[in-house]
Amino acid sequence: MTALLQHPGYDEEKLRRVAEQLPCREVQAGLLLSLMGEPQQYSYPSIFIYGHRASGKSHVLHVLLKELELHHATVSCVECVSVALLFEQVLLSFFGCDAASLLPRSPSLSDFVRIYRQQRSQSPAKQTRYLVMEKAELLRDSDANLLPALLRLQELVEDNVTVILLSEIVWDKFRPNTGCFEPLLLHFPDYSKGELQQILSQDRHPSYSAEFYSSYINILLGVFYSVCRDLRELRHLAALNFSKFCEPLEEGKVKETDTHKLWRNIEPHLKKAMQTVYLREVSSLQWEQMQLMEEKEAGALRGLSAHTHVELPFYSKFLLIAAYLASYNPARTDKRFFLKHHGKIRKTNFLKKNEKTSNHLLGPKPFPLDRLLAIFYSVVDSRVAPTASIFSQISSLVTLQLLTQVSHDDQLDAPKYKCAVSLDLICAISRTVNFDIVKYLYDFL
Amino acid sequence: MSKRKVKDVHRPIGECITQVQQILRERFCHQQLPDRPEGLEAQYKHLLELLRRSAIQGESNSVLIVGPRGAGKTMLLQCVLRDLLQEKEAQKNLLQVHLNGLLQTDDRIALKEITRQLNLENVVGDKVFGSFAENLAFLLEALKKGDRSSSRPVLFVLDEFDLFAHHKNQTLLYNLFDVSQSAQTPVAVVGVTCRLDVLELLEKRVKSRFSHRQIHLLSSFGFSEYLQTVRTQLSLPDDFTDRGFAQDWNSSIQTLCEDKSVEEALQRHFNSSKDFRSLHMLLMLCLSRVSVSKPSIKPADLLDASRLCLCDAKANMLHGLSILELCLIIAMKHLNDVYEGEPFNLQMVHNEFKKFLQRKSNSMYNFEQPVVMKAFEHLQQLELIRPVDGSSAKTQREFQLMRLMLDHSQIMEALQKYPQCPTDVKQWAMSAFG
């Protein structure tokens, strides 16, 4: 396997160390290394590497550049909220802090290139300099000129520099309108199931045998592989649940080789983990505590999403109910639901077939304020005066993001709203005020 | 002594390979200038003559070099400048100012750069003093003072010329063209751009001062010339240290170019684009496979490189999705088929997915809504689906309308390549409507 990582320009000992740190990525590392060439040779001006999250893009580059002691700067585009920070970091890691201090207060690209050239003429590159940009998709949101300029940086600064962009998103979504220097595209493929197993089995617990741990990983992948292929996520889950897997072993109930019993023990536990800790419903710390408390069933602890209960004033509750009814019922059915003497409506006419149950699929519809108030007066039993407090409650529901205002153009005159709460929440609220909302919902008639 | 030198010429193979890499990498990556621009003789002569008249006789000129990306515009200009500067008189006379539309994003920065590159009196060291108006007045004054007989001509090279046309009021362009039209210091303005409609971007007053001289670099060569270019780009020069190795190499390149499958692959590349940049990318990938153990380029290398260049990135990304995400994409495809490209939201997709699960007896994919939501959001992060309107904060996540950014055939092809795809999922995708 290490045969792939051979290059005359580099020390063999170092290459061996690189190969050890990059399991299942020999092909990509070898390709990258052969593109880089020997340190003093020119490399391609810009390389764009894409692949799924946790497919080892930054890891491979980091290990290569670090172990082979190449001149490089690694910049994360998340951190660089302004271009000034980006320029400063690049100059700092290429030429030291003297160069970075030369930048003016709000530097333009022109300043950056000028200072770079000036520094380059003082200390010319004996080796290729590598500039690695992580999360390069954020470059699209910054200055329009930044990405095209970075792609042809080698030409602009006339230095032996290679820009490497890392991203999860394909290159087609990056290309500017007027085109640019096309980078060399490299794909990092996803890890296959076998490779995931191999990598995950590496961090086994020293007090257990390798087969035992790899059988655990096998069970874990069996549960999670169809949902998640993110190596980091899987590794996190593996670390969290391993103690539970070992539990029957420590109690002396089963032997290490009895895989079936171990599987029977862990599988429901892992299924529960998918609904809780995978979604970050409960934190990892809570999950670990739950595993220690044996009598308490895992998942009995209320997760984040269980805390949806909100305490609202009486009228606010009815306003929200009215808003929900207005959002999910078509306006032509209002007469039928809320008027006492609505006359006779033939049932076949009333229920149009294609309209049925589509409202909870399509989402809430906007409604005017008048309709909200009309439904509100009809669902509240007592007589309510349209005071300022009612209207301020409507606008405070908007700030609580339980309602959203749809049109911004006129604030005072006939604003339109949408209801932004789920069916579960509105059912819970209507239960507290003894209102049977399902009876009034067109979809559930 | 000389005898030993002749003997030494036969170098060990490792050294030769290193040298080959050095030479060819400089050619592909660093865009090293060729001795003469091939296929552009007429344009070369035209530009050289024009710039020579400017440099030596002090004519004021303006010219635009227009051509698609990778057609060799900068290369042509650099070649002309290199050859022009070999003449003593031109070298002594000519001042050069290089500006780039990507770097000099407004006139203020451009003006400072001009004063800096001309080393005018208001420049101390590296700093330029004065405001924009002062700088402009100073520069114009300096240019106005000169005349055709006494002052040195200035060559302005404006790379990415179309970006300069987006500056406010096009002040810089107006002033440069104005100077070139009136009897002041001789200036030559050379604009380099890839936009064919660049003249439409100019204001009327700027356009009227421009000489309307354009040099078009529209690559007009055929496939046989393309093959010839590949051969010359890959072959080693005559002054290579090890003659024997160079001859072997060049003959192996010759056989490579005559190979039928190689020719087919190159034809594919030629059909997709004619520019040199994409060719260089291909050749660079081939070159990177050359090593001591494999000291020549084989047809298989070129075919591999060609496959790497032409592969579909989205298909690659689809390959790495989980089963759940793939199922969601199939559900979206069905929705697209049924409702003819109408946007969809998570609820509809999940509903479609549930319909599929109901029909199956043993459903192992019975995931809860939040897990499905997580998969859906991952697809959105990968930009395989895109929200219809940007206002994400306003609607709930499950009701936000989305559009699928994938083609029908892309999905089907990805499904064929997907490792261990369950049969029922495949059948579901094949079935016409859900």
Short mmCIF file of C-alpha atoms in Angstrom, two decimals, chain A residues 140-288:
data_model
loop_
_atom_site.label_atom_id
_atom_site.label_comp_id
_atom_site.label_asym_id
_atom_site.label_seq_id
_atom_site.Cartn_x
_atom_site.Cartn_y
_atom_site.Cartn_z
CA ARG A 140 -18.40 33.25 -3.39
CA ASP A 141 -20.16 35.48 -0.90
CA SER A 142 -17.24 37.84 -0.41
CA ASP A 143 -15.80 40.23 -2.96
CA ALA A 144 -16.64 39.31 -6.55
CA ASN A 145 -13.01 39.71 -7.59
CA LEU A 146 -11.50 37.65 -4.81
CA LEU A 147 -12.11 34.16 -6.20
CA PRO A 148 -10.89 34.88 -9.77
CA ALA A 149 -7.86 36.65 -8.38
CA LEU A 150 -6.98 33.78 -6.05
CA LEU A 151 -7.30 31.30 -8.90
CA ARG A 152 -4.65 33.16 -10.88
CA LEU A 153 -2.55 34.22 -7.95
CA GLN A 154 0.52 32.55 -9.40
CA GLU A 155 0.32 34.79 -12.44
CA LEU A 156 -0.48 37.94 -10.47
CA VAL A 157 2.33 37.73 -7.94
CA GLU A 158 4.76 35.94 -10.29
CA ASP A 159 5.75 33.54 -7.58
CA ASN A 160 5.81 29.77 -7.27
CA VAL A 161 2.55 29.57 -5.39
CA THR A 162 -0.33 27.11 -5.58
CA VAL A 163 -3.79 27.83 -4.25
CA ILE A 164 -5.74 24.79 -3.05
CA LEU A 165 -9.46 25.22 -2.50
CA LEU A 166 -11.40 22.72 -0.41
CA SER A 167 -15.14 22.51 -0.58
CA GLU A 168 -18.17 20.28 -0.24
CA ILE A 169 -19.84 21.86 -3.22
CA VAL A 170 -19.10 21.09 -6.84
CA TRP A 171 -17.09 23.51 -8.97
CA ASP A 172 -20.00 24.27 -11.31
CA LYS A 173 -21.58 26.35 -8.59
CA PHE A 174 -18.48 28.48 -8.19
CA ARG A 175 -17.81 29.65 -11.73
CA PRO A 176 -18.24 33.43 -12.07
CA ASN A 177 -20.27 34.97 -14.89
CA THR A 178 -17.38 36.06 -17.03
CA GLY A 179 -15.38 32.93 -16.40
CA CYS A 180 -12.04 32.59 -14.70
CA PHE A 181 -8.88 30.54 -14.66
CA GLU A 182 -10.13 26.98 -14.39
CA PRO A 183 -8.59 25.08 -11.50
CA LEU A 184 -7.61 21.45 -11.60
CA LEU A 185 -10.52 19.46 -10.18
CA LEU A 186 -9.87 16.62 -7.80
CA HIS A 187 -12.52 14.45 -6.21
CA PHE A 188 -12.17 12.80 -2.84
CA PRO A 189 -14.62 9.89 -2.97
CA ASP A 190 -16.64 8.84 0.02
CA TYR A 191 -15.40 6.03 2.24
CA SER A 192 -17.03 2.70 1.49
CA LYS A 193 -18.52 0.63 4.27
CA GLY A 194 -15.41 -1.52 4.52
CA GLU A 195 -13.17 1.51 4.71
CA LEU A 196 -15.31 3.09 7.39
CA GLN A 197 -15.08 -0.13 9.34
CA GLN A 198 -11.32 -0.18 8.95
CA ILE A 199 -10.86 3.41 10.06
CA LEU A 200 -13.29 3.22 12.95
CA SER A 201 -11.72 -0.01 14.20
CA GLN A 202 -8.44 1.77 14.61
CA ASP A 203 -9.35 3.61 17.78
CA ARG A 204 -10.21 0.55 19.81
CA HIS A 205 -10.05 0.31 23.55
CA PRO A 206 -6.75 -1.28 24.62
CA SER A 207 -8.35 -3.56 27.19
CA TYR A 208 -10.51 -5.35 24.63
CA SER A 209 -9.47 -7.43 21.68
CA ALA A 210 -9.48 -6.12 18.14
CA GLU A 211 -12.15 -8.54 16.93
CA PHE A 212 -14.43 -7.55 19.76
CA TYR A 213 -14.20 -3.88 18.88
CA SER A 214 -14.59 -4.45 15.18
CA SER A 215 -17.71 -6.55 15.77
CA TYR A 216 -19.05 -3.60 17.75
CA ILE A 217 -18.29 -1.27 14.84
CA ASN A 218 -20.01 -3.70 12.54
CA ILE A 219 -23.22 -3.53 14.58
CA LEU A 220 -22.98 0.25 14.80
CA LEU A 221 -22.63 0.59 11.04
CA GLY A 222 -25.52 -1.80 10.56
CA VAL A 223 -27.80 0.61 12.39
CA PHE A 224 -26.46 3.95 11.26
CA TYR A 225 -24.98 3.40 7.82
CA SER A 226 -28.23 3.90 5.94
CA VAL A 227 -28.67 7.32 7.53
CA CYS A 228 -25.23 8.71 8.14
CA ARG A 229 -21.92 8.26 6.38
CA ASP A 230 -20.14 11.06 8.14
CA LEU A 231 -17.01 9.58 9.68
CA ARG A 232 -16.82 12.13 12.47
CA GLU A 233 -20.43 11.59 13.49
CA LEU A 234 -20.00 7.82 13.45
CA ARG A 235 -16.83 8.00 15.47
CA HIS A 236 -18.55 10.17 18.03
CA LEU A 237 -21.44 7.71 18.27
CA ALA A 238 -19.04 4.79 18.54
CA ALA A 239 -17.23 6.40 21.43
CA LEU A 240 -20.48 7.24 23.21
CA ASN A 241 -22.10 3.85 23.09
CA PHE A 242 -19.16 1.54 23.62
CA SER A 243 -19.52 1.38 27.40
CA LYS A 244 -23.10 0.16 27.01
CA PHE A 245 -21.91 -2.54 24.62
CA CYS A 246 -19.37 -3.79 27.14
CA GLU A 247 -21.83 -3.82 30.02
CA PRO A 248 -23.00 -7.47 29.81
CA LEU A 249 -19.40 -8.51 29.43
CA GLU A 250 -18.38 -6.82 32.64
CA GLU A 251 -21.30 -8.29 34.48
CA GLY A 252 -20.09 -11.67 33.32
CA LYS A 253 -23.34 -12.58 31.59
CA VAL A 254 -21.83 -13.31 28.19
CA LYS A 255 -18.49 -14.11 26.69
CA GLU A 256 -16.65 -11.96 24.19
CA THR A 257 -17.38 -14.33 21.37
CA ASP A 258 -21.12 -14.40 21.91
CA THR A 259 -21.87 -11.77 19.30
CA HIS A 260 -25.55 -12.50 19.00
CA LYS A 261 -26.32 -11.77 22.62
CA LEU A 262 -24.22 -8.65 22.54
CA TRP A 263 -26.11 -7.53 19.46
CA ARG A 264 -29.47 -8.19 21.14
CA ASN A 265 -28.34 -6.03 24.01
CA ILE A 266 -27.05 -3.07 22.05
CA GLU A 267 -29.39 -2.80 19.07
CA PRO A 268 -32.42 -1.18 20.72
CA HIS A 269 -30.04 1.08 22.52
CA LEU A 270 -28.50 2.25 19.24
CA LYS A 271 -31.92 2.74 17.70
CA LYS A 272 -32.78 5.00 20.58
CA ALA A 273 -29.52 6.84 20.09
CA MET A 274 -30.51 7.64 16.53
CA GLN A 275 -33.64 9.44 17.75
CA THR A 276 -31.91 11.30 20.52
CA VAL A 277 -28.21 11.86 20.51
CA TYR A 278 -27.80 11.78 16.72
CA LEU A 279 -30.26 14.64 16.42
CA ARG A 280 -28.68 16.42 19.40
CA GLU A 281 -31.96 16.12 21.26
CA VAL A 282 -30.00 15.24 24.35
CA SER A 283 -26.38 16.26 24.68
CA SER A 284 -23.56 13.72 24.75
CA LEU A 285 -23.03 14.38 28.43
CA GLN A 286 -26.67 13.72 29.23
CA TRP A 287 -26.51 10.57 27.15
CA GLU A 288 -23.56 9.28 29.13
#
